[in-house]
XYZ file of C-alpha atoms in Angstrom:
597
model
C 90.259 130.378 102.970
C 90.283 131.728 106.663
C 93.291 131.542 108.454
C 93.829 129.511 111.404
C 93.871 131.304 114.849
C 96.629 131.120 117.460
C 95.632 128.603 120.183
C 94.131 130.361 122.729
C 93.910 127.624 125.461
C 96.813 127.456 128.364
C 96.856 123.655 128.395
C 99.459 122.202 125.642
C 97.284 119.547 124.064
C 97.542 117.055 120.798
C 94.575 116.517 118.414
C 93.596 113.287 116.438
C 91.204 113.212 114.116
C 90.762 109.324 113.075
C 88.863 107.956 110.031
C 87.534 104.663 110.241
C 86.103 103.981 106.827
C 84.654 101.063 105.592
C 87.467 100.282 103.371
C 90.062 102.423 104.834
C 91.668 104.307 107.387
C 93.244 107.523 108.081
C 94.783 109.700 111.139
C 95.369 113.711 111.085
C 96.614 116.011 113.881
C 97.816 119.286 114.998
C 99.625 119.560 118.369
C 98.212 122.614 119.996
C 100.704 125.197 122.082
C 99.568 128.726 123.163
C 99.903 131.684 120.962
C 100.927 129.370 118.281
C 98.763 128.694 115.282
C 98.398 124.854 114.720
C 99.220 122.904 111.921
C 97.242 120.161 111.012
C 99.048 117.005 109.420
C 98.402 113.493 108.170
C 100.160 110.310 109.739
C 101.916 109.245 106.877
C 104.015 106.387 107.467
C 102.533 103.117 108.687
C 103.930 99.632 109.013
C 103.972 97.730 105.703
C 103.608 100.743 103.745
C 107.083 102.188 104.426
C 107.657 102.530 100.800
C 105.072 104.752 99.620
C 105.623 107.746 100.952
C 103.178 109.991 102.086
C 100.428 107.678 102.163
C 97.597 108.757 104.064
C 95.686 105.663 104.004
C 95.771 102.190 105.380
C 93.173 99.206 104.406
C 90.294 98.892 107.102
C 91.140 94.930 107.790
C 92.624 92.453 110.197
C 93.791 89.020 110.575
C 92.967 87.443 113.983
C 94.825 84.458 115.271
C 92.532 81.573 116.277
C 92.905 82.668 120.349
C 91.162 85.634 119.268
C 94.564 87.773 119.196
C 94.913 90.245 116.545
C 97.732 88.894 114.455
C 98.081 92.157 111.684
C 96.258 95.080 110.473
C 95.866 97.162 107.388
C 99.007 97.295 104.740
C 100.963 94.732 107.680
C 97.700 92.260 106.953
C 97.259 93.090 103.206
C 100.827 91.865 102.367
C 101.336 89.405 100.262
C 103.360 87.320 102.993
C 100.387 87.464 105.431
C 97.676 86.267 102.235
C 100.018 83.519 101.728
C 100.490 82.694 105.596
C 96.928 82.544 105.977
C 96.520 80.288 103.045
C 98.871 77.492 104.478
C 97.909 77.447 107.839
C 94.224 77.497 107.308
C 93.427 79.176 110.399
C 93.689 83.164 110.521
C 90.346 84.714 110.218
C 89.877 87.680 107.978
C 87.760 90.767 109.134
C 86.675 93.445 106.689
C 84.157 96.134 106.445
C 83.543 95.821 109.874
C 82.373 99.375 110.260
C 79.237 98.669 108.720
C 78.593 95.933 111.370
C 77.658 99.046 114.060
C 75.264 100.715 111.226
C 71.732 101.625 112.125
C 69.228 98.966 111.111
C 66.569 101.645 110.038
C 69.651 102.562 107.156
C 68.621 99.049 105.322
C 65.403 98.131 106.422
C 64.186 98.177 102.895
C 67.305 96.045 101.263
C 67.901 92.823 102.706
C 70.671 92.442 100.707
C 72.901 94.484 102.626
C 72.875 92.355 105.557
C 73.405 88.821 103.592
C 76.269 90.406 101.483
C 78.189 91.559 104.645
C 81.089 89.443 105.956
C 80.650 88.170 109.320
C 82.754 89.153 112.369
C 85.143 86.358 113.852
C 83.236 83.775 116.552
C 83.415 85.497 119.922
C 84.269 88.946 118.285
C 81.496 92.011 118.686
C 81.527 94.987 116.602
C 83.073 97.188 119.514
C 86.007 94.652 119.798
C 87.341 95.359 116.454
C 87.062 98.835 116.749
C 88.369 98.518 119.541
C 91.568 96.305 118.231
C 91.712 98.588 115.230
C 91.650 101.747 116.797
C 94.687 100.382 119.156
C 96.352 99.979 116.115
C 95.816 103.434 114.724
C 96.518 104.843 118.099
C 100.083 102.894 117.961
C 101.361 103.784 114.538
C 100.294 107.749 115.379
C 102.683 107.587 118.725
C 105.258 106.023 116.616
C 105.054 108.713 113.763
C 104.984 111.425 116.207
C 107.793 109.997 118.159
C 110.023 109.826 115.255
C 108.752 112.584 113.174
C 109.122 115.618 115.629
C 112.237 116.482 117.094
C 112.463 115.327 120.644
C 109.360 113.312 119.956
C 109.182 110.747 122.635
C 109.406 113.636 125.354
C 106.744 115.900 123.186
C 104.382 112.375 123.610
C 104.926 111.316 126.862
C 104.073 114.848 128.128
C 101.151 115.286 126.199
C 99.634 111.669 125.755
C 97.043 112.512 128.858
C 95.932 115.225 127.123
C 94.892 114.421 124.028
C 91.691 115.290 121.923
C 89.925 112.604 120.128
C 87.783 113.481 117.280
C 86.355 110.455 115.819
C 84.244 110.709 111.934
C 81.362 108.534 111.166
C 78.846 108.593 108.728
C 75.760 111.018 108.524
C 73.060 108.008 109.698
C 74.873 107.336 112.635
C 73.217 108.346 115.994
C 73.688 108.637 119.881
C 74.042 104.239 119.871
C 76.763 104.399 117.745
C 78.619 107.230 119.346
C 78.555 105.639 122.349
C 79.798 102.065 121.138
C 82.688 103.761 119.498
C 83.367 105.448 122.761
C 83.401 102.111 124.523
C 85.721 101.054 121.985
C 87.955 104.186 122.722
C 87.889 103.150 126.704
C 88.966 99.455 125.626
C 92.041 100.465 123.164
C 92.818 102.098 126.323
C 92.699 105.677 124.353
C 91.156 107.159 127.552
C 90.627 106.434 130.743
C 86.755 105.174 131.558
C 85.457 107.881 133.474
C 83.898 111.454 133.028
C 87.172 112.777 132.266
C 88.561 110.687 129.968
C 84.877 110.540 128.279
C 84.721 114.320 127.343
C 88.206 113.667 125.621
C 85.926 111.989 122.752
C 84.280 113.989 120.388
C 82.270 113.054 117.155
C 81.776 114.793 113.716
C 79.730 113.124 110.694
C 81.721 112.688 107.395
C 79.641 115.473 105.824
C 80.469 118.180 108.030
C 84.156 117.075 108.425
C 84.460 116.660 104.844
C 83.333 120.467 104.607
C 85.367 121.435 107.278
C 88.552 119.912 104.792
C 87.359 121.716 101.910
C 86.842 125.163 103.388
C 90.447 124.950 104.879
C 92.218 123.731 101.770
C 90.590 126.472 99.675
C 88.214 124.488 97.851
C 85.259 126.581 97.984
C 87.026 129.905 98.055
C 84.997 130.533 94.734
C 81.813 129.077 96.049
C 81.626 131.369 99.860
C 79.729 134.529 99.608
C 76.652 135.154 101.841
C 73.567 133.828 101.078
C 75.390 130.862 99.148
C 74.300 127.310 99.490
C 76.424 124.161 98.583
C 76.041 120.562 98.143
C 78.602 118.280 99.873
C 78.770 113.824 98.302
C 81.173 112.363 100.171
C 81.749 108.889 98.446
C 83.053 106.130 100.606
C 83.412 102.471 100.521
C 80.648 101.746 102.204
C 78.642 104.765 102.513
C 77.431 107.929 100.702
C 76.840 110.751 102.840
C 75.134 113.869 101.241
C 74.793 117.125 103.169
C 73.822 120.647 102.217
C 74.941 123.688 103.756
C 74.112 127.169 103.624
C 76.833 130.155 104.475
C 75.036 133.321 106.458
C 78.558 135.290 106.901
C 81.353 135.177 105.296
C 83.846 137.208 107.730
C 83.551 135.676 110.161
C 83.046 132.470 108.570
C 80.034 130.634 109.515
C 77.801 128.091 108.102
C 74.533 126.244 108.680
C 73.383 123.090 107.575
C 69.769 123.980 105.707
C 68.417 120.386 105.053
C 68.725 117.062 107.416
C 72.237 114.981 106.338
C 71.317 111.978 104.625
C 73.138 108.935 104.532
C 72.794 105.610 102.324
C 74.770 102.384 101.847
C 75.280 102.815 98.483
C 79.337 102.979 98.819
C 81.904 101.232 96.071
C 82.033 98.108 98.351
C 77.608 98.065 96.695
C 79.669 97.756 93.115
C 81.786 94.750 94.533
C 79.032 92.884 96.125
C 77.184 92.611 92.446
C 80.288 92.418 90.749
C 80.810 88.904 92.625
C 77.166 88.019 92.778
C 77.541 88.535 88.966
C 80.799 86.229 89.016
C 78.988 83.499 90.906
C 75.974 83.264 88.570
C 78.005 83.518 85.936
C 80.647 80.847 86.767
C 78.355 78.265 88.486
C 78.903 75.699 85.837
C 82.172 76.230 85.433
C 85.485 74.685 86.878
C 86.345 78.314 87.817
C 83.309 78.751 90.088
C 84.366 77.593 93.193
C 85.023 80.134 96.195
C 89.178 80.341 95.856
C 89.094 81.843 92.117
C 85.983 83.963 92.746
C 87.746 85.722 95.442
C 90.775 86.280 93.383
C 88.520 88.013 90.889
C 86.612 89.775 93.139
C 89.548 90.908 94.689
C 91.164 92.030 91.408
C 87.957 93.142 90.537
C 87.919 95.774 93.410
C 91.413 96.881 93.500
C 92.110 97.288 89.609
C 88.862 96.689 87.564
C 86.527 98.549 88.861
C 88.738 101.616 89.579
C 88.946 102.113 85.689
C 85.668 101.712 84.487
C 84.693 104.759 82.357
C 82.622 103.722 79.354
C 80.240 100.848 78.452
C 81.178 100.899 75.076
C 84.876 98.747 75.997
C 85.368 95.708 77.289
C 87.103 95.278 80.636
C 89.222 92.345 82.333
C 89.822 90.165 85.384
C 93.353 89.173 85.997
C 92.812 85.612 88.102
C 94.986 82.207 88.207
C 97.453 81.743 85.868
C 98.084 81.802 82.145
C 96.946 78.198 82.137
C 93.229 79.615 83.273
C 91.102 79.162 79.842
C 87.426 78.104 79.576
C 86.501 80.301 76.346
C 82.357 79.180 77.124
C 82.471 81.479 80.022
C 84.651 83.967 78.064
C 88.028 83.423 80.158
C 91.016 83.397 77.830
C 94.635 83.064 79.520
C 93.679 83.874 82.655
C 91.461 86.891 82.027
C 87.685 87.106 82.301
C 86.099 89.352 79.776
C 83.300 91.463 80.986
C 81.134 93.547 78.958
C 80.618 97.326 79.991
C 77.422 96.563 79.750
C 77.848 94.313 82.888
C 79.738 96.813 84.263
C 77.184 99.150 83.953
C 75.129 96.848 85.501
C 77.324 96.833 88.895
C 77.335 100.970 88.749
C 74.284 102.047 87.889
C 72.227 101.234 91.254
C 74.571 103.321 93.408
C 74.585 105.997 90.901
C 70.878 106.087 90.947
C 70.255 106.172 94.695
C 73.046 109.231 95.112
C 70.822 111.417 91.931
C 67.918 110.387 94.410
C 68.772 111.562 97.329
C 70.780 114.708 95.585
C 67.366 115.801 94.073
C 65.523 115.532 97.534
C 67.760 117.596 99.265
C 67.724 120.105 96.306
C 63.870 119.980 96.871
C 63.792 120.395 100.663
C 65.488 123.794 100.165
C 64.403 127.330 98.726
C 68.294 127.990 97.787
C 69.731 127.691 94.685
C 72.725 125.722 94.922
C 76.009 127.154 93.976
C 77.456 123.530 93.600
C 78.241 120.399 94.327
C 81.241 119.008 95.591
C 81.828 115.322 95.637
C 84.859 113.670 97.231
C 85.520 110.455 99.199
C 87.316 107.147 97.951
C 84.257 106.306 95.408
C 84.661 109.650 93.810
C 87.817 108.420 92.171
C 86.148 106.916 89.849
C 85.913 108.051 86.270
C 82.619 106.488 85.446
C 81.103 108.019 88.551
C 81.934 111.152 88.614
C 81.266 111.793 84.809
C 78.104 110.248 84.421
C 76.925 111.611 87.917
C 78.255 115.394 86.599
C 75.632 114.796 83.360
C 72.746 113.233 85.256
C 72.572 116.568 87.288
C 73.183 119.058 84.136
C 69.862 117.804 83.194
C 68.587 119.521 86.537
C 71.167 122.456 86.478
C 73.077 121.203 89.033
C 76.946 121.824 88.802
C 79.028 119.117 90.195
C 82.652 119.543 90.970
C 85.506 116.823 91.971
C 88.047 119.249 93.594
C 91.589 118.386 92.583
C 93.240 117.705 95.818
C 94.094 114.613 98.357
C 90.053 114.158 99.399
C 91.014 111.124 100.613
C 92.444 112.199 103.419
C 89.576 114.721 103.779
C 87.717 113.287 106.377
C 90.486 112.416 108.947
C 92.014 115.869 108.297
C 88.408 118.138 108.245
C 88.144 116.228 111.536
C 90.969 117.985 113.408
C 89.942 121.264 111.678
C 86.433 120.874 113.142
C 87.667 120.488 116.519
C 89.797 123.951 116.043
C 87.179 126.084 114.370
C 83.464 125.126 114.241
C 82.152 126.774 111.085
C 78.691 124.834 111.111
C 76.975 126.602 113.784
C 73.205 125.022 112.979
C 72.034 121.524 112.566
C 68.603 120.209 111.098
C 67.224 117.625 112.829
C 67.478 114.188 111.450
C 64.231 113.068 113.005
C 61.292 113.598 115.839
C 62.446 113.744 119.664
C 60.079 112.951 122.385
C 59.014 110.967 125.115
C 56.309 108.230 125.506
C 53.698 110.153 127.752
C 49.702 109.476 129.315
C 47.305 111.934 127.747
C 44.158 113.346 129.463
C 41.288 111.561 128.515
C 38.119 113.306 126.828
C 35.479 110.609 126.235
C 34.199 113.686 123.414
C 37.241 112.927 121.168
C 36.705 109.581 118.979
C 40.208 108.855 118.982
C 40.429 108.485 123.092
C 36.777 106.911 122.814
C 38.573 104.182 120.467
C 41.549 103.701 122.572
C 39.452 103.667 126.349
C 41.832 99.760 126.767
C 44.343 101.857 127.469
C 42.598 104.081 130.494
C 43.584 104.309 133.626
C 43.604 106.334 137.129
C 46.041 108.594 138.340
C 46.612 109.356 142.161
C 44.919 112.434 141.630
C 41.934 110.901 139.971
C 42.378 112.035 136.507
C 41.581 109.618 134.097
C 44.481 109.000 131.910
C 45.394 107.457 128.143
C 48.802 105.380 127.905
C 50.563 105.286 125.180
C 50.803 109.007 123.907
C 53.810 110.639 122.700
C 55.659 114.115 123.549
C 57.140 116.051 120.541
C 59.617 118.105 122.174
C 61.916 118.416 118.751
C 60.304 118.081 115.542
C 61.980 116.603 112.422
C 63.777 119.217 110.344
C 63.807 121.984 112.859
C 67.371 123.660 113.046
C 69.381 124.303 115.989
C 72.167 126.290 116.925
C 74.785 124.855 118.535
C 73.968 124.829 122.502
C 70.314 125.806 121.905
C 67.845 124.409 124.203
C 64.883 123.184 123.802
C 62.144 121.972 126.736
C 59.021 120.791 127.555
C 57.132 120.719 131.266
C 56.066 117.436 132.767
C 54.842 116.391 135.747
C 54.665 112.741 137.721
C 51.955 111.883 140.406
C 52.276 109.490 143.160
C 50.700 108.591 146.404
C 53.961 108.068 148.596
C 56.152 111.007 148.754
C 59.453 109.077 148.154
C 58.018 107.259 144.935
C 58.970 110.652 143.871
C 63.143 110.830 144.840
C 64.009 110.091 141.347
C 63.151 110.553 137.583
C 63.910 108.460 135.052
C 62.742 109.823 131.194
C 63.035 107.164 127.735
C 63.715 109.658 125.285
C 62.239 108.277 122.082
C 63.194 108.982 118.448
C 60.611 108.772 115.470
C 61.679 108.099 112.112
C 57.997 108.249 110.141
C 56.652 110.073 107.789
C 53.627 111.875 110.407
C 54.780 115.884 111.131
C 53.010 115.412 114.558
C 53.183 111.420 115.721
C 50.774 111.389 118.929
C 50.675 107.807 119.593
C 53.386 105.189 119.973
C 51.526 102.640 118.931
C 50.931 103.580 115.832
C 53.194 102.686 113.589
C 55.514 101.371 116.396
C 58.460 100.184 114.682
C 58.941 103.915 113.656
C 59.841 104.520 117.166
C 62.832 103.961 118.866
C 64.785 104.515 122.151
C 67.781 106.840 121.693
C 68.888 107.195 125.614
C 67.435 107.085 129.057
C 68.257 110.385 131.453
C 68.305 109.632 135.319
C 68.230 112.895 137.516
C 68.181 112.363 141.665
C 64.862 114.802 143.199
C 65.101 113.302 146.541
C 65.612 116.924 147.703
C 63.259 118.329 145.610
C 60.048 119.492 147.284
C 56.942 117.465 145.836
C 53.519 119.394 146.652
C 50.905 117.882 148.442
C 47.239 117.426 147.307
C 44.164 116.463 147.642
C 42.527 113.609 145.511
C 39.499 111.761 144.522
C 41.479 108.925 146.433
C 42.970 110.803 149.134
C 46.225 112.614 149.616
C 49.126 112.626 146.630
C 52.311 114.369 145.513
C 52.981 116.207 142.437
C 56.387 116.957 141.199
C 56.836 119.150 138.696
C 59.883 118.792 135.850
C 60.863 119.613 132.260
C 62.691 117.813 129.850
C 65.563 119.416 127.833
C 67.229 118.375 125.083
C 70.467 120.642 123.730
C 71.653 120.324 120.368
C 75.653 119.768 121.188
C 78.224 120.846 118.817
C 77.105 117.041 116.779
C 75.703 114.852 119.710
C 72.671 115.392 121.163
C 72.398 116.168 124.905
C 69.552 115.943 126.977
C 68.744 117.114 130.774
C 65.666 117.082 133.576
C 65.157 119.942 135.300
C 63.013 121.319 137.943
C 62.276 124.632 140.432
C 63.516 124.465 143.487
C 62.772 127.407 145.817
C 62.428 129.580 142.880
C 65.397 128.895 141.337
C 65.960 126.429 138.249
C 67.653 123.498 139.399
C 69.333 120.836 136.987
C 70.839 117.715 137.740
C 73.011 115.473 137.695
C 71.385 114.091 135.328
C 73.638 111.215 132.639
C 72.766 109.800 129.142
C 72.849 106.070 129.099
C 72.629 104.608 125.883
C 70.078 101.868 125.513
C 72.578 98.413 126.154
C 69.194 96.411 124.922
C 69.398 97.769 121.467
C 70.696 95.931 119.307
C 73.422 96.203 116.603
C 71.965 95.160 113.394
C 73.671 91.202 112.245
């Protein structure tokens, strides 16, 4: 394990790495002084959970009052007092799994199911509000730990609560839309102020790499580093399994590259649940034991006790629900138990278990390395069934799969604060195609322009152009290094001079299976807008020619897109009396796409 450096930075800062999972919730920090070498640590104390100490973890879920107030979170809304307030009044609304409310449509496009078996967020209430109400809370219970944890606390805050580093995890499918809701949910828990500023103070690192970020620092894969090595990383969650692969290329210093693109699929234990109580309702729809109060206790017992036990279909298992009085023996409930079969349970597993060997063996086939192993950690990976029967699927391939033996629950939260400190993964593949919707020269000798002449039209120089092309500028899989560059040149005709004082550039992503898309509208629902990028060229001299139509201006400009440390950047630039020229140029994220329902 390499050792932490002192912090090198004159400005005394605090870092928070915060988890949002779909089921729960962590926060990690390290408080960052000069010459000193920081410690990272876990909040471990949080309001209705005062008596288990040292727990990392809180539930992901809310109650709202019916003004739209929050009225408690996590263990504070998972308390028996607050279920049994919320039964007699009638009117607190319940919010859970929220997270997977901001997921990217494209990540269930072929499972319907998904969307119908996800709870629905209060009347009134948008995905970025609860974040936004949750991370508040998260935000409050990590002052109060600090405050009362450290010795002169409240002074060690209040001096450093304006500068404070944000590191925020999400899941290996999220993209540039999500990152920038979750920052507008940062701006409205009042985390950070909304401006530049207070923007850069929010950083973003996908489960995966975070994940291997916690394992390299707790010593995990101190076996498994050696140059030229290659390892798996499953993280498990609640609502989503993220597999990535990584390759190390030195070993002192450390420094590792991600070989194959991160996948990501909603295949979490929350999956098990949802047939689990699909199962139930089948099951039970004749009897007196079918209607929605009893099937959420068993669901709920189901999820916090039942299913975290299966290991075998060869034994029965149980649902605690009701009372002792609860007996209907037809539907095999005795004393307030429902027998289930492991063959049913098997029946619950074995989908989410098949779509992580899936995607396992297609990132073991999109490399030329031989993997050294597979780690698998997350919530889902404490389970017994899982991890055994996952660990003798991938024998059959040679694959060796490893649970390491440490808190990997709080791996996330905590490999988030370690990322921000030490950036080990210093390449990324590309996820997908990067490019811009563009007009293509027209040659009435290529069939393919011939068929498409609907879409011809004139520029001001006379050319006669094709709409509808598209620009590769960054193909699928390619690998960048962190703050590599990548451009392409571009240029924009018009007749009047000042239709030229500004540039404004759609960059597209394209999620198909074509290595060299050319058209947009072909196959156009694998195309997608991931930002726009504004950049002011008022000042910047346009040349003046000579048409088929008389006199127009041609500006010249290129397109850049810069692989960030796990955001994507992109940038217009231009020449300008010789000399390169580049903004300001923004990202605005797309406000017309749409969250998936």
């Amino acid at each position: 394990m390499p050792a932490l450096q002192p912090y090198a930075g004159s400005v005394r800062k605090i870092v928070l790495g915060i988890d949002i999972g779909t089921t729960y919730s962590g926060v990690s920090y390290a408080i960052l002084d000069h010459g000193v070498v920081p410690k990272i640590q876990g909040v471990t104390r949080f309001p209705g959970q005062e008596n288990v100490a040292g727990n990392t973890k809180i539930p992901s879920i809310l109650y709202y009052n019916p003004d739209g107030t929050v009225h408690s979170v996590g263990a504070e809304a998972a308390a028996q007092e607050t279920e049994l307030e919320a039964e007699k009044d009638g009117d607190l609304i319940f919010v859970q799994w929220f997270k997977l409310h901001l997921r990217p449509a494209h990540l269930d496009a072929q499972d319907d199911s998904i969307r119908r078996s996800l709870p629905p967020l209060p009347a009134g209430k948008s995905v970025v509000d609860v974040f936004s109400d949750f991370l508040a809370y998260l935000f409050k219970c990590t002052r109060t730990y600090i405050c009362e944890t450290h010795a002169n606390g409240a002074s060690l805050w209040s001096s450093l609560q304006g500068h404070i580093e944000f590191v925020l995890t999400h899941p290996n499918g999220w993209e540039g839309f999500q990152q920038g809701r979750m920052r507008q949910a940062a701006v409205m828990a009042e985390l950070i102020p909304d401006t530049p500023a207070g923007h850069a103070r929010v950083h973003f690192v996908t489960e995966g790499e975070a994940s291997l970020n916690f394992c390299i620092r707790n010593g995990l894969t101190d076996e498994l580093v050696g140059e030229g090595k290659a390892i798996m990383i499953v993280d498990a969650g609640g609502g989503t399994v993220d597999v990535s692969t990584y390759l190390f290329t030195s070993v002192d210093p450390l420094s590792v590259e991600e070989i194959v693109s991160a996948d990501c699929i909603l295949q979490g234990s929350t999956r098990v649940t949802v047939r689990a109580e699909e199962f139930l309702r089948e099951r039970l729809k004749n009897s007196k034991y079918g209607n929605d109060e009893d099937i959420k206790c068993m669901r709920d017992y189901f999820d916090k006790s039942t299913k975290t036990v299966f290991r075998s279909a060869n034994e029965p298992y149980y649902i605690k629900f009701g009372s002792m009085g609860c007996h209907d023996l037809d539907f095999g409930i005795r004393r307030g138990k429902l027998m289930l079969s492991g063959t049913q349970m098997l029946s619950f597993f074995k989908p989410s278990l098949a779509a992580i060997v899936q995607v396992i063996l297609r990132q073991r086939q999109a490399t030329s390395r031989p993997l050294a192993a597979i780690l698998l950690v997350g919530g889902f990976a404490a389970s017994p069934w899982l991890y055994s029967t996952l660990q003798e699927e991938l024998s059959l391939f040679g694959l060796p799969l490893f649970r390491p033996d440490a808190h990997t629950s709080k791996a996330v939260a905590e490999g988030a604060v370690s990322y921000h400190l030490e950036h080990f993964v210093s390449a990324r593949v590309m996820k997908m195609t990067y490019g811009i919707e563009v007009s293509v020269r027209y040659d009435s000798t290529n069939p393919e322009h011939y068929a498409r002449q609907a879409h011809k039209y004139v520029r001001a120089s006379g050319r006669v152009m094709l709409r509808k092309g598209f620009s590769t500028i960054v193909g699928k899989g390619k690998s960048m290094l962190e703050g590599e560059e990548v451009s392409s040149p571009y240029l924009q005709e018009a007749h009047r001079s000042s239709s030229l004082d500004s540039v404004a550039v759609d960059i597209l992503c394209y999620r198909g299976k074509d290595v060299n898309p050319l058209w947009v509208d072909v196959h156009p629902l694998m195309y997608a807008p991931l930002c726009t990028i504004y950049a002011d060229t008022s000042r910047v001299v346009r040349v003046q020619k000579r048409g088929l139509s008389g006199t127009y201006y041609e500006q010249k400009f290129k397109v850049i897109l810069i692989s960030g440390l796990t955001e994507l950047q992109a940038q217009i630039s231009w020449i300008e009396d010789g000399v390169e020229k580049r903004g300001p140029a923004s990202i605005v994220y797309d406000d017309d796409l749409q969250v998936s329902p």
